[in-house]
Backbone as JSON, one array per atom type, in Angstrom:
{
  "sequence": "MDLLKQPYKIFLVDDDEDDCFLTSKVMSNLAPCVDVDCIYRGDKMLQRLEVCDPADYPRLILLDLNMPILSGFEVLVRLKQHRLWRAIPVVIFTTSSDKRDEARSYELGANLFLTKPSQLKEMEALFYRYKDAMRSPVQN",
  "N": [[52.41, 63.35, 12.42], [54.77, 61.33, 14.8], [56.31, 58.74, 13.55], [57.63, 56.95, 15.61], [56.23, 56.87, 17.96], [53.6, 56.05, 17.24], [51.48, 53.19, 17.91], [52.5, 50.17, 16.86], [53.18, 46.28, 15.44], [56.21, 43.78, 15.02], [57.71, 41.62, 14.17], [59.32, 39.26, 15.15], [61.73, 36.61, 14.76], [64.17, 34.46, 15.34], [65.96, 32.34, 16.27], [68.02, 32.72, 18.78], [67.86, 33.56, 21.87], [69.13, 35.32, 23.76], [69.76, 36.54, 20.44], [67.27, 38.39, 20.73], [66.44, 38.98, 22.59], [67.84, 41.11, 23.56], [68.06, 42.16, 21.35], [64.97, 42.97, 21.07], [65.28, 45.39, 23.43], [66.41, 47.13, 22.67], [65.04, 48.61, 20.26], [63.1, 48.76, 21.88], [64.48, 50.6, 23.84], [64.39, 52.67, 21.5], [61.38, 53.47, 20.1], [58.88, 53.01, 22.37], [56.78, 52.33, 21.8], [56.7, 50.06, 19.92], [56.01, 47.15, 19.45], [57.18, 44.51, 19.96], [57.71, 41.17, 19.01], [59.01, 38.06, 19.88], [59.56, 34.86, 18.26], [60.47, 32.18, 17.81], [61.08, 30.49, 15.55], [61.14, 29.78, 11.65], [59.02, 28.29, 11.28], [56.96, 28.91, 13.14], [56.46, 31.08, 12.78], [55.54, 31.61, 10.79], [52.63, 29.93, 10.79], [52.1, 31.88, 12.84], [50.86, 33.78, 11.39], [48.97, 32.49, 9.73], [46.86, 32.28, 11.16], [46.43, 34.4, 11.9], [44.67, 37.59, 11.74], [44.47, 39.71, 9.14], [44.88, 42.69, 9.38], [46.19, 42.47, 11.89], [49.05, 42.13, 11.02], [52.15, 42.31, 11.69], [53.87, 45.24, 11.27], [55.69, 45.07, 10.22], [58.77, 42.53, 9.58], [62.11, 41.35, 11.53], [63.79, 38.64, 10.23], [66.44, 36.19, 11.17], [68.35, 34.47, 9.1], [69.38, 31.62, 9.91], [68.57, 28.93, 11.6], [66.44, 26.71, 12.83], [64.45, 23.94, 11.67], [63.04, 25.62, 10.18], [65.37, 27.16, 7.17], [66.47, 30.83, 7.05], [65.99, 31.59, 4.68], [63.94, 30.01, 3.13], [61.87, 30.91, 4.48], [61.26, 33.36, 4.09], [60.98, 32.96, 1.26], [58.76, 31.99, 1.5], [56.76, 33.47, 2.0], [57.05, 35.4, 0.85], [55.81, 34.42, -1.74], [52.78, 34.0, -0.99], [50.0, 35.33, -1.27], [48.81, 37.84, 0.22], [51.04, 38.4, 2.66], [53.0, 38.96, 1.4], [53.28, 41.93, 0.72], [53.93, 42.04, 3.53], [57.13, 44.27, 5.26], [60.4, 43.05, 4.99], [63.31, 42.15, 6.81], [66.7, 40.84, 6.56], [68.51, 40.43, 9.37], [71.3, 39.54, 10.63], [73.63, 37.32, 11.76], [75.46, 36.55, 9.49], [77.71, 37.81, 7.5], [78.28, 37.47, 4.45], [78.25, 38.55, 0.99], [77.3, 36.66, -0.62], [75.14, 35.58, 0.46], [73.45, 37.94, 1.33], [72.51, 38.93, -1.57], [71.77, 36.74, -2.46], [69.1, 37.01, -0.23], [68.27, 39.15, -1.46], [66.99, 38.66, -3.52], [65.54, 36.88, -3.71], [63.3, 38.31, -2.55], [64.25, 40.0, 0.04], [63.7, 44.07, 1.7], [65.45, 44.78, 3.16], [69.12, 43.94, 4.1], [70.88, 43.32, 7.02], [73.87, 42.97, 9.0], [74.51, 41.46, 12.19], [76.0, 41.8, 14.86], [74.18, 44.46, 15.18], [74.12, 48.15, 14.9], [73.15, 51.0, 16.64], [72.16, 52.92, 15.64], [72.1, 52.22, 13.19], [69.2, 50.69, 13.22], [67.81, 52.77, 14.14], [67.57, 53.98, 11.83], [66.47, 52.03, 10.15], [63.99, 52.27, 11.26], [63.27, 54.77, 9.73], [63.41, 53.94, 7.61], [61.12, 52.54, 7.12], [58.83, 53.97, 7.34], [56.56, 54.14, 6.1], [55.53, 51.93, 4.9], [55.26, 50.99, 7.68], [53.63, 52.64, 8.99], [50.48, 52.84, 7.39], [48.42, 49.08, 7.47], [48.46, 46.11, 6.31], [48.05, 46.51, 2.87], [45.57, 44.17, 1.09]],
  "CA": [[52.52, 62.64, 13.74], [56.15, 60.84, 14.6], [55.9, 57.48, 13.54], [58.37, 56.31, 16.81], [55.2, 57.39, 18.85], [52.84, 55.28, 16.82], [51.9, 51.88, 17.91], [52.95, 49.05, 15.84], [53.97, 44.84, 15.86], [57.36, 43.21, 14.72], [57.82, 39.86, 14.32], [61.44, 38.89, 15.61], [62.33, 36.01, 14.29], [65.87, 34.36, 15.61], [66.48, 31.06, 17.05], [68.91, 33.36, 19.54], [67.44, 33.99, 22.58], [70.14, 36.55, 24.02], [69.47, 38.26, 20.22], [65.86, 38.42, 20.4], [66.26, 39.76, 24.4], [68.79, 42.18, 23.11], [67.39, 43.25, 19.21], [63.77, 43.81, 21.77], [65.37, 45.88, 24.04], [66.97, 47.67, 21.27], [63.78, 48.55, 19.55], [61.97, 49.12, 22.91], [64.15, 51.96, 23.34], [63.9, 53.22, 20.46], [60.56, 53.57, 20.17], [58.5, 52.11, 23.25], [55.19, 52.21, 21.09], [56.54, 48.99, 19.23], [55.17, 45.47, 20.48], [58.84, 43.43, 19.33], [57.41, 39.63, 19.43], [60.06, 37.42, 19.32], [59.47, 33.96, 17.47], [62.62, 31.38, 17.89], [60.81, 29.05, 14.7], [60.48, 30.56, 11.28], [57.79, 28.16, 10.82], [56.25, 28.95, 14.12], [55.83, 32.77, 12.85], [54.16, 31.31, 9.53], [52.03, 29.29, 11.61], [50.97, 32.2, 13.47], [50.23, 34.38, 10.12], [47.74, 31.74, 9.11], [45.42, 32.09, 11.6], [46.08, 35.97, 12.3], [43.1, 38.78, 10.62], [45.5, 40.53, 7.87], [44.34, 43.34, 9.85], [47.06, 42.05, 12.79], [49.33, 41.02, 10.55], [52.94, 43.19, 11.95], [54.41, 46.04, 10.34], [57.4, 44.51, 9.96], [60.05, 41.18, 10.34], [63.27, 40.93, 11.22], [64.6, 37.68, 10.38], [67.41, 35.0, 10.91], [68.67, 33.49, 8.5], [69.96, 30.59, 10.69], [67.76, 28.14, 12.25], [66.29, 25.19, 12.94], [63.01, 23.27, 10.59], [63.23, 26.17, 7.79], [66.21, 28.58, 7.61], [65.42, 32.38, 6.72], [65.91, 31.87, 2.91], [62.74, 29.42, 3.62], [60.59, 31.43, 5.2], [62.01, 34.37, 3.17], [60.45, 32.01, 0.38], [56.62, 31.17, 1.38], [56.26, 34.97, 2.7], [56.75, 36.36, -0.39], [54.56, 33.56, -1.98], [51.49, 34.21, -0.45], [48.76, 36.43, -1.64], [48.77, 38.87, 1.91], [52.59, 38.57, 3.51], [54.45, 39.72, 0.2], [53.46, 42.97, 1.13], [54.95, 43.14, 4.5], [58.68, 44.22, 5.4], [61.1, 41.86, 5.7], [64.53, 42.46, 7.2], [67.27, 39.71, 6.5], [68.55, 40.07, 9.95], [71.75, 37.38, 10.07], [75.49, 37.06, 12.11], [76.01, 36.43, 7.92], [78.18, 39.17, 5.82], [79.09, 36.64, 3.25], [77.67, 38.54, -0.02], [76.37, 36.23, -1.51], [73.97, 35.31, 1.6], [72.81, 39.13, 1.76], [72.37, 38.58, -2.65], [69.87, 35.98, -2.31], [67.61, 37.64, 0.12], [67.49, 40.18, -2.03], [66.75, 38.05, -4.42], [64.46, 36.05, -2.52], [62.61, 39.35, -2.07], [64.1, 40.72, 1.25], [63.79, 44.68, 1.84], [66.81, 45.14, 3.95], [70.19, 42.59, 4.91], [71.74, 43.94, 8.29], [74.19, 41.89, 10.59], [74.54, 41.85, 13.39], [75.35, 43.24, 15.86], [73.79, 46.53, 14.23], [74.74, 49.79, 15.48], [71.41, 51.25, 17.02], [72.13, 54.69, 13.7], [70.89, 51.0, 12.41], [68.47, 50.49, 13.87], [66.8, 53.77, 13.96], [67.45, 54.26, 9.84], [65.28, 50.76, 9.79], [62.79, 52.81, 11.49], [62.94, 55.65, 9.3], [63.6, 53.56, 6.26], [59.88, 52.13, 6.52], [57.85, 54.52, 7.86], [55.07, 54.18, 5.7], [54.87, 51.08, 5.55], [54.81, 50.72, 9.06], [52.16, 53.54, 8.97], [49.32, 51.46, 7.15], [48.35, 48.45, 7.34], [49.27, 45.66, 5.27], [46.53, 45.77, 1.95], [45.45, 42.4, 0.69]],
  "C": [[54.02, 61.59, 12.92], [55.39, 59.35, 14.43], [56.39, 56.0, 15.18], [57.14, 56.49, 17.89], [53.89, 56.48, 18.33], [52.96, 53.64, 17.03], [51.92, 50.79, 16.6], [53.52, 47.84, 16.4], [54.96, 44.95, 15.1], [57.21, 42.29, 15.58], [59.71, 40.12, 14.27], [61.54, 37.91, 15.35], [63.73, 35.37, 14.01], [65.6, 33.19, 16.79], [66.99, 31.6, 18.58], [68.47, 33.81, 20.82], [67.71, 35.12, 23.5], [69.76, 37.59, 22.74], [68.07, 39.41, 20.39], [65.92, 39.44, 21.71], [67.22, 41.4, 23.57], [68.68, 43.38, 21.56], [65.76, 44.2, 20.47], [64.19, 45.01, 22.67], [65.7, 47.17, 23.6], [65.71, 49.17, 21.09], [63.35, 49.51, 21.04], [61.98, 50.75, 23.51], [64.14, 53.54, 22.72], [62.23, 53.98, 20.42], [59.59, 52.95, 21.86], [57.32, 51.92, 22.65], [54.94, 50.71, 20.58], [56.58, 47.68, 19.91], [56.29, 44.41, 19.49], [57.85, 42.35, 19.67], [58.39, 38.72, 18.78], [59.58, 35.93, 19.1], [60.32, 33.03, 17.53], [62.29, 30.59, 16.63], [60.63, 30.41, 13.71], [58.99, 29.74, 10.64], [56.63, 28.03, 11.71], [55.35, 30.39, 14.04], [55.6, 32.5, 11.51], [52.98, 30.39, 9.88], [51.05, 30.63, 11.74], [50.06, 33.39, 12.45], [49.29, 33.64, 9.89], [46.58, 31.81, 9.65], [45.5, 33.72, 12.28], [45.22, 36.64, 10.87], [44.61, 39.41, 9.55], [45.4, 41.77, 8.72], [45.65, 44.05, 11.49], [48.47, 42.01, 13.07], [50.84, 42.51, 11.0], [53.35, 43.89, 10.89], [55.27, 45.62, 10.31], [57.87, 43.49, 10.23], [61.0, 41.13, 10.12], [63.59, 39.47, 10.58], [65.88, 37.28, 10.08], [67.4, 34.78, 10.06], [69.07, 32.27, 9.09], [69.35, 30.28, 11.16], [67.36, 27.52, 11.44], [65.15, 25.07, 12.66], [63.29, 24.06, 9.47], [64.22, 27.48, 8.01], [65.07, 29.93, 6.9], [65.04, 32.14, 5.27], [64.43, 31.18, 2.97], [61.71, 29.3, 3.74], [60.13, 32.51, 4.16], [60.56, 33.93, 2.12], [58.84, 32.66, 0.03], [56.09, 32.77, 1.86], [55.85, 35.36, 1.56], [56.09, 35.7, -1.32], [53.62, 33.65, -2.19], [51.38, 35.47, -0.67], [49.3, 37.71, -0.89], [50.3, 39.46, 2.36], [53.57, 39.13, 2.49], [54.67, 41.11, 0.94], [54.63, 43.73, 2.39], [56.32, 42.89, 4.81], [58.84, 43.27, 5.24], [62.49, 42.48, 5.59], [65.38, 41.86, 7.44], [67.79, 40.48, 7.86], [69.75, 39.61, 11.03], [73.18, 38.39, 11.28], [76.09, 36.64, 10.72], [76.67, 37.17, 7.26], [78.83, 38.18, 5.06], [77.46, 37.31, 2.04], [76.83, 37.19, 0.02], [74.63, 35.69, -0.25], [73.44, 37.18, 1.36], [72.3, 39.24, -0.33], [71.38, 37.92, -2.73], [68.87, 36.37, -1.64], [67.56, 39.06, -0.84], [66.91, 39.85, -3.07], [65.95, 37.33, -4.3], [62.78, 37.41, -2.37], [62.29, 40.53, -0.75], [64.28, 42.62, 0.74], [65.03, 45.95, 1.9], [67.57, 44.2, 3.97], [70.78, 43.82, 5.85], [71.94, 43.02, 8.58], [74.79, 42.48, 11.16], [76.01, 41.32, 14.02], [74.87, 44.3, 15.03], [73.59, 47.08, 15.33], [73.34, 50.59, 15.76], [71.67, 52.55, 15.68], [71.28, 53.57, 13.31], [69.99, 51.23, 12.16], [67.53, 51.32, 13.83], [66.58, 54.25, 12.34], [66.6, 53.37, 9.38], [63.84, 51.63, 9.76], [62.02, 53.63, 10.65], [62.61, 54.87, 8.27], [61.72, 53.54, 5.8], [58.95, 52.26, 7.06], [56.56, 54.01, 7.63], [54.3, 53.16, 5.22], [54.55, 50.41, 7.02], [53.89, 51.4, 9.29], [50.51, 52.86, 8.78], [49.77, 50.34, 7.12], [48.1, 47.28, 6.39], [47.81, 46.18, 4.18], [46.36, 44.51, 1.59], [45.01, 42.55, -0.69]]
}
């Protein structure tokens, strides 16, 4: 079965509404069955996960680094420290091209680091790279 035809949810955590809109559009063009949930602050995304049933966790989190209240790094640390959330693949999706940000992201447990704006081919590659993680729900 083709991954891009199976329904699944992605959390896009980014305080820039324009970036959220454009990224959501690219993803919906690639895979109309993908439900992209834009959340504009990292603390709000963590609150959503706290009340979410594990069966309804997103299959992927796209996370910006530069946000108010909690930075993407702080959010990533909290995700990877949580017993249930650590299995959710996290892609850092940021305007930063600083190699130190990239290295720190990987040290903290990010699965991939992409610099915005990303090309369409990179977004397609992202879906295929995490097809196994997105195909099955997060395991407890």
